[in-house]
């Protein structure tokens, strides 16, 4: 009973505070973007946004880990009241998602998969904060979805430094693919299952399912990317003329 009421009993956690955390977070991430743009004026808009996204990914994973009370069962308790640490971690990420959605829109990035990802994340996290429930499930999802993000952004940022088609690029691509696959297609379905089968609000269940579908779509794209990259590294057969000369 104490666990289920921890968020409600904490005098520092209420709707007004959550809105304040999110609003402050949007300002924080926007300011970070402007600072990166000022520090690296020759770098592209996308590069600077990816730098901020990497900062968020590291912060999100750290906050998710710090919000776990019992590492013997990190996805416990289910369908319970969110702890203050869980709500703060989720508020930081909700603020980032609002910033990133606006940033992508201003840059003309209106891809359907990216838009769906932002919509599902913002609605799902927002609902969790409004209900002050499902903190365990949502923080676990936060960890799983962000653990591969630094490698995702690194592979794109390397291209802007002129590092292309090297062993370093291939290594980063493979590490990203493995991390994404293990996290989102290994642990992701389990988290989705426990979220959907627990006594959670229907909106939370729908958003969990939607995010897993987006992850599955990206997983298929990543498989094609890795197959293409590995195919490029295979040595080409010698021309027919050289084969005839050798014989």
GROMACS .gro file of C-alpha atoms in nm:
model
  247
    1UNK     CA    1   0.000   0.000   0.000
    2UNK     CA    2   0.285   0.237   0.082
    3UNK     CA    3   0.443   0.177  -0.256
    4UNK     CA    4   0.117   0.246  -0.439
    5UNK     CA    5   0.066   0.581  -0.269
    6UNK     CA    6   0.423   0.711  -0.274
    7UNK     CA    7   0.363   0.963  -0.552
    8UNK     CA    8   0.044   1.094  -0.393
    9UNK     CA    9   0.198   1.122  -0.048
   10UNK     CA   10   0.502   1.320  -0.165
   11UNK     CA   11   0.406   1.687  -0.112
   12UNK     CA   12   0.647   1.790  -0.391
   13UNK     CA   13   0.466   1.589  -0.660
   14UNK     CA   14   0.146   1.732  -0.807
   15UNK     CA   15   0.011   1.831  -1.145
   16UNK     CA   16   0.145   2.185  -1.125
   17UNK     CA   17   0.495   2.064  -1.045
   18UNK     CA   18   0.491   1.817  -1.332
   19UNK     CA   19   0.388   2.091  -1.577
   20UNK     CA   20   0.668   2.308  -1.437
   21UNK     CA   21   0.924   2.028  -1.484
   22UNK     CA   22   0.818   1.973  -1.843
   23UNK     CA   23   0.811   2.343  -1.931
   24UNK     CA   24   1.153   2.396  -1.772
   25UNK     CA   25   1.283   2.093  -1.958
   26UNK     CA   26   1.167   2.226  -2.295
   27UNK     CA   27   1.352   2.551  -2.223
   28UNK     CA   28   1.660   2.355  -2.110
   29UNK     CA   29   1.680   2.138  -2.423
   30UNK     CA   30   1.613   2.435  -2.650
   31UNK     CA   31   1.888   2.633  -2.477
   32UNK     CA   32   2.126   2.338  -2.510
   33UNK     CA   33   2.057   2.331  -2.885
   34UNK     CA   34   2.128   2.704  -2.919
   35UNK     CA   35   2.452   2.664  -2.723
   36UNK     CA   36   2.567   2.376  -2.944
   37UNK     CA   37   2.484   2.584  -3.252
   38UNK     CA   38   2.693   2.870  -3.112
   39UNK     CA   39   2.986   2.643  -3.023
   40UNK     CA   40   2.984   2.466  -3.361
   41UNK     CA   41   2.869   2.730  -3.613
   42UNK     CA   42   3.004   2.533  -3.910
   43UNK     CA   43   2.809   2.220  -3.823
   44UNK     CA   44   2.466   2.149  -3.966
   45UNK     CA   45   2.130   2.186  -3.795
   46UNK     CA   46   2.096   1.808  -3.786
   47UNK     CA   47   2.440   1.765  -3.625
   48UNK     CA   48   2.354   2.006  -3.344
   49UNK     CA   49   2.018   1.842  -3.283
   50UNK     CA   50   2.184   1.500  -3.269
   51UNK     CA   51   2.434   1.634  -3.013
   52UNK     CA   52   2.143   1.741  -2.790
   53UNK     CA   53   1.969   1.407  -2.852
   54UNK     CA   54   2.282   1.226  -2.735
   55UNK     CA   55   2.285   1.435  -2.417
   56UNK     CA   56   1.924   1.340  -2.354
   57UNK     CA   57   1.986   0.970  -2.419
   58UNK     CA   58   2.267   0.959  -2.163
   59UNK     CA   59   2.061   1.156  -1.910
   60UNK     CA   60   1.752   0.940  -1.969
   61UNK     CA   61   1.939   0.612  -1.920
   62UNK     CA   62   2.105   0.743  -1.601
   63UNK     CA   63   1.775   0.874  -1.458
   64UNK     CA   64   1.601   0.548  -1.545
   65UNK     CA   65   1.868   0.349  -1.360
   66UNK     CA   66   1.853   0.581  -1.059
   67UNK     CA   67   1.475   0.539  -1.034
   68UNK     CA   68   1.495   0.161  -0.990
   69UNK     CA   69   1.431   0.067  -0.627
   70UNK     CA   70   1.498  -0.306  -0.649
   71UNK     CA   71   1.743  -0.436  -0.910
   72UNK     CA   72   1.643  -0.797  -0.833
   73UNK     CA   73   1.315  -0.708  -1.006
   74UNK     CA   74   1.359  -0.381  -1.201
   75UNK     CA   75   1.015  -0.410  -1.364
   76UNK     CA   76   0.833  -0.420  -1.029
   77UNK     CA   77   0.576  -0.324  -0.911
   78UNK     CA   78   0.344  -0.316  -1.213
   79UNK     CA   79   0.042  -0.084  -1.253
   80UNK     CA   80   0.150   0.098  -0.937
   81UNK     CA   81   0.171   0.463  -0.843
   82UNK     CA   82   0.478   0.633  -0.988
   83UNK     CA   83   0.756   0.734  -0.752
   84UNK     CA   84   0.884   1.095  -0.756
   85UNK     CA   85   1.210   0.982  -0.919
   86UNK     CA   86   1.021   0.801  -1.193
   87UNK     CA   87   0.803   1.103  -1.261
   88UNK     CA   88   1.103   1.334  -1.283
   89UNK     CA   89   1.278   1.098  -1.525
   90UNK     CA   90   0.966   1.084  -1.741
   91UNK     CA   91   0.917   1.462  -1.726
   92UNK     CA   92   1.272   1.515  -1.856
   93UNK     CA   93   1.204   1.286  -2.151
   94UNK     CA   94   0.860   1.432  -2.222
   95UNK     CA   95   1.021   1.776  -2.238
   96UNK     CA   96   1.285   1.644  -2.476
   97UNK     CA   97   1.023   1.482  -2.700
   98UNK     CA   98   0.833   1.811  -2.727
   99UNK     CA   99   1.158   1.992  -2.811
  100UNK     CA  100   1.267   1.727  -3.063
  101UNK     CA  101   0.927   1.718  -3.237
  102UNK     CA  102   0.941   2.096  -3.281
  103UNK     CA  103   1.306   2.081  -3.389
  104UNK     CA  104   1.235   1.816  -3.654
  105UNK     CA  105   0.933   2.011  -3.780
  106UNK     CA  106   1.138   2.330  -3.817
  107UNK     CA  107   1.401   2.133  -4.008
  108UNK     CA  108   1.139   1.990  -4.244
  109UNK     CA  109   1.171   1.634  -4.111
  110UNK     CA  110   0.809   1.520  -4.140
  111UNK     CA  111   0.868   1.148  -4.201
  112UNK     CA  112   0.567   0.940  -4.099
  113UNK     CA  113   0.763   0.698  -3.876
  114UNK     CA  114   0.933   0.985  -3.694
  115UNK     CA  115   0.603   1.168  -3.647
  116UNK     CA  116   0.432   0.855  -3.512
  117UNK     CA  117   0.727   0.796  -3.277
  118UNK     CA  118   0.699   1.149  -3.133
  119UNK     CA  119   0.319   1.128  -3.106
  120UNK     CA  120   0.320   0.789  -2.931
  121UNK     CA  121   0.597   0.895  -2.692
  122UNK     CA  122   0.441   1.230  -2.601
  123UNK     CA  123   0.090   1.087  -2.550
  124UNK     CA  124   0.217   0.781  -2.363
  125UNK     CA  125   0.449   0.966  -2.125
  126UNK     CA  126   0.198   1.248  -2.082
  127UNK     CA  127  -0.072   0.998  -1.988
  128UNK     CA  128   0.158   0.826  -1.739
  129UNK     CA  129   0.237   1.159  -1.573
  130UNK     CA  130  -0.130   1.260  -1.569
  131UNK     CA  131  -0.239   0.929  -1.414
  132UNK     CA  132   0.068   0.926  -1.186
  133UNK     CA  133   0.077   0.551  -1.253
  134UNK     CA  134   0.274   0.301  -1.461
  135UNK     CA  135   0.606   0.462  -1.369
  136UNK     CA  136   0.782   0.126  -1.351
  137UNK     CA  137   0.673   0.021  -1.699
  138UNK     CA  138   0.739   0.359  -1.858
  139UNK     CA  139   1.085   0.400  -1.706
  140UNK     CA  140   1.177   0.049  -1.821
  141UNK     CA  141   1.056   0.145  -2.169
  142UNK     CA  142   1.260   0.465  -2.146
  143UNK     CA  143   1.576   0.269  -2.072
  144UNK     CA  144   1.514   0.021  -2.355
  145UNK     CA  145   1.439   0.286  -2.616
  146UNK     CA  146   1.726   0.521  -2.531
  147UNK     CA  147   2.013   0.278  -2.467
  148UNK     CA  148   2.091   0.254  -2.840
  149UNK     CA  149   2.038   0.624  -2.920
  150UNK     CA  150   2.399   0.744  -2.865
  151UNK     CA  151   2.524   0.494  -3.125
  152UNK     CA  152   2.244   0.595  -3.362
  153UNK     CA  153   2.352   0.958  -3.348
  154UNK     CA  154   2.723   0.879  -3.354
  155UNK     CA  155   2.692   0.694  -3.686
  156UNK     CA  156   2.529   1.000  -3.844
  157UNK     CA  157   2.764   1.253  -3.683
  158UNK     CA  158   3.069   1.063  -3.810
  159UNK     CA  159   2.948   1.122  -4.166
  160UNK     CA  160   2.954   1.497  -4.108
  161UNK     CA  161   3.317   1.469  -3.998
  162UNK     CA  162   3.388   1.306  -4.334
  163UNK     CA  163   3.430   0.956  -4.191
  164UNK     CA  164   3.254   0.728  -4.440
  165UNK     CA  165   3.285   0.368  -4.553
  166UNK     CA  166   3.556   0.284  -4.301
  167UNK     CA  167   3.594   0.003  -4.050
  168UNK     CA  168   3.498   0.254  -3.778
  169UNK     CA  169   3.166   0.326  -3.954
  170UNK     CA  170   3.098  -0.046  -3.988
  171UNK     CA  171   3.181  -0.107  -3.621
  172UNK     CA  172   2.944   0.168  -3.505
  173UNK     CA  173   2.671   0.041  -3.739
  174UNK     CA  174   2.702  -0.315  -3.610
  175UNK     CA  175   2.713  -0.207  -3.245
  176UNK     CA  176   2.405   0.008  -3.298
  177UNK     CA  177   2.220  -0.274  -3.473
  178UNK     CA  178   2.305  -0.524  -3.197
  179UNK     CA  179   2.215  -0.285  -2.913
  180UNK     CA  180   1.889  -0.180  -3.080
  181UNK     CA  181   1.792  -0.540  -3.158
  182UNK     CA  182   1.863  -0.675  -2.809
  183UNK     CA  183   1.694  -0.382  -2.634
  184UNK     CA  184   1.390  -0.319  -2.850
  185UNK     CA  185   1.325  -0.664  -2.994
  186UNK     CA  186   1.452  -0.864  -2.696
  187UNK     CA  187   1.342  -0.675  -2.384
  188UNK     CA  188   1.091  -0.450  -2.562
  189UNK     CA  189   0.826  -0.717  -2.631
  190UNK     CA  190   0.847  -0.836  -2.268
  191UNK     CA  191   0.791  -0.483  -2.135
  192UNK     CA  192   0.504  -0.437  -2.381
  193UNK     CA  193   0.352  -0.768  -2.268
  194UNK     CA  194   0.364  -0.689  -1.895
  195UNK     CA  195   0.228  -0.340  -1.962
  196UNK     CA  196  -0.064  -0.467  -2.168
  197UNK     CA  197  -0.152  -0.755  -1.932
  198UNK     CA  198  -0.125  -0.546  -1.612
  199UNK     CA  199  -0.413  -0.337  -1.479
  200UNK     CA  200  -0.306  -0.022  -1.665
  201UNK     CA  201  -0.524   0.242  -1.835
  202UNK     CA  202  -0.619   0.153  -2.193
  203UNK     CA  203  -0.433   0.456  -2.329
  204UNK     CA  204  -0.108   0.335  -2.173
  205UNK     CA  205  -0.160  -0.012  -2.321
  206UNK     CA  206  -0.230   0.135  -2.666
  207UNK     CA  207   0.079   0.357  -2.660
  208UNK     CA  208   0.300   0.066  -2.545
  209UNK     CA  209   0.175  -0.143  -2.836
  210UNK     CA  210   0.222   0.144  -3.079
  211UNK     CA  211   0.580   0.205  -2.971
  212UNK     CA  212   0.661  -0.164  -3.012
  213UNK     CA  213   0.521  -0.157  -3.367
  214UNK     CA  214   0.741   0.144  -3.450
  215UNK     CA  215   1.041  -0.042  -3.305
  216UNK     CA  216   0.962  -0.348  -3.517
  217UNK     CA  217   0.944  -0.132  -3.831
  218UNK     CA  218   1.280   0.030  -3.751
  219UNK     CA  219   1.425  -0.314  -3.673
  220UNK     CA  220   1.344  -0.433  -4.026
  221UNK     CA  221   1.507  -0.123  -4.174
  222UNK     CA  222   1.818  -0.177  -3.961
  223UNK     CA  223   1.846  -0.539  -4.079
  224UNK     CA  224   1.844  -0.419  -4.440
  225UNK     CA  225   2.107  -0.156  -4.357
  226UNK     CA  226   2.341  -0.408  -4.194
  227UNK     CA  227   2.300  -0.654  -4.480
  228UNK     CA  228   2.388  -0.378  -4.727
  229UNK     CA  229   2.691  -0.263  -4.524
  230UNK     CA  230   2.825  -0.617  -4.481
  231UNK     CA  231   2.770  -0.683  -4.851
  232UNK     CA  232   2.984  -0.382  -4.941
  233UNK     CA  233   3.273  -0.521  -4.734
  234UNK     CA  234   3.285  -0.853  -4.924
  235UNK     CA  235   3.574  -0.869  -5.174
  236UNK     CA  236   3.466  -0.850  -5.538
  237UNK     CA  237   3.548  -1.148  -5.764
  238UNK     CA  238   3.830  -1.086  -6.014
  239UNK     CA  239   3.730  -0.983  -6.369
  240UNK     CA  240   3.689  -1.269  -6.622
  241UNK     CA  241   3.997  -1.152  -6.815
  242UNK     CA  242   4.224  -1.199  -6.512
  243UNK     CA  243   4.074  -1.543  -6.446
  244UNK     CA  244   4.157  -1.650  -6.804
  245UNK     CA  245   4.511  -1.515  -6.775
  246UNK     CA  246   4.563  -1.701  -6.449
  247UNK     CA  247   4.454  -2.026  -6.615
   0.00000   0.00000   0.00000
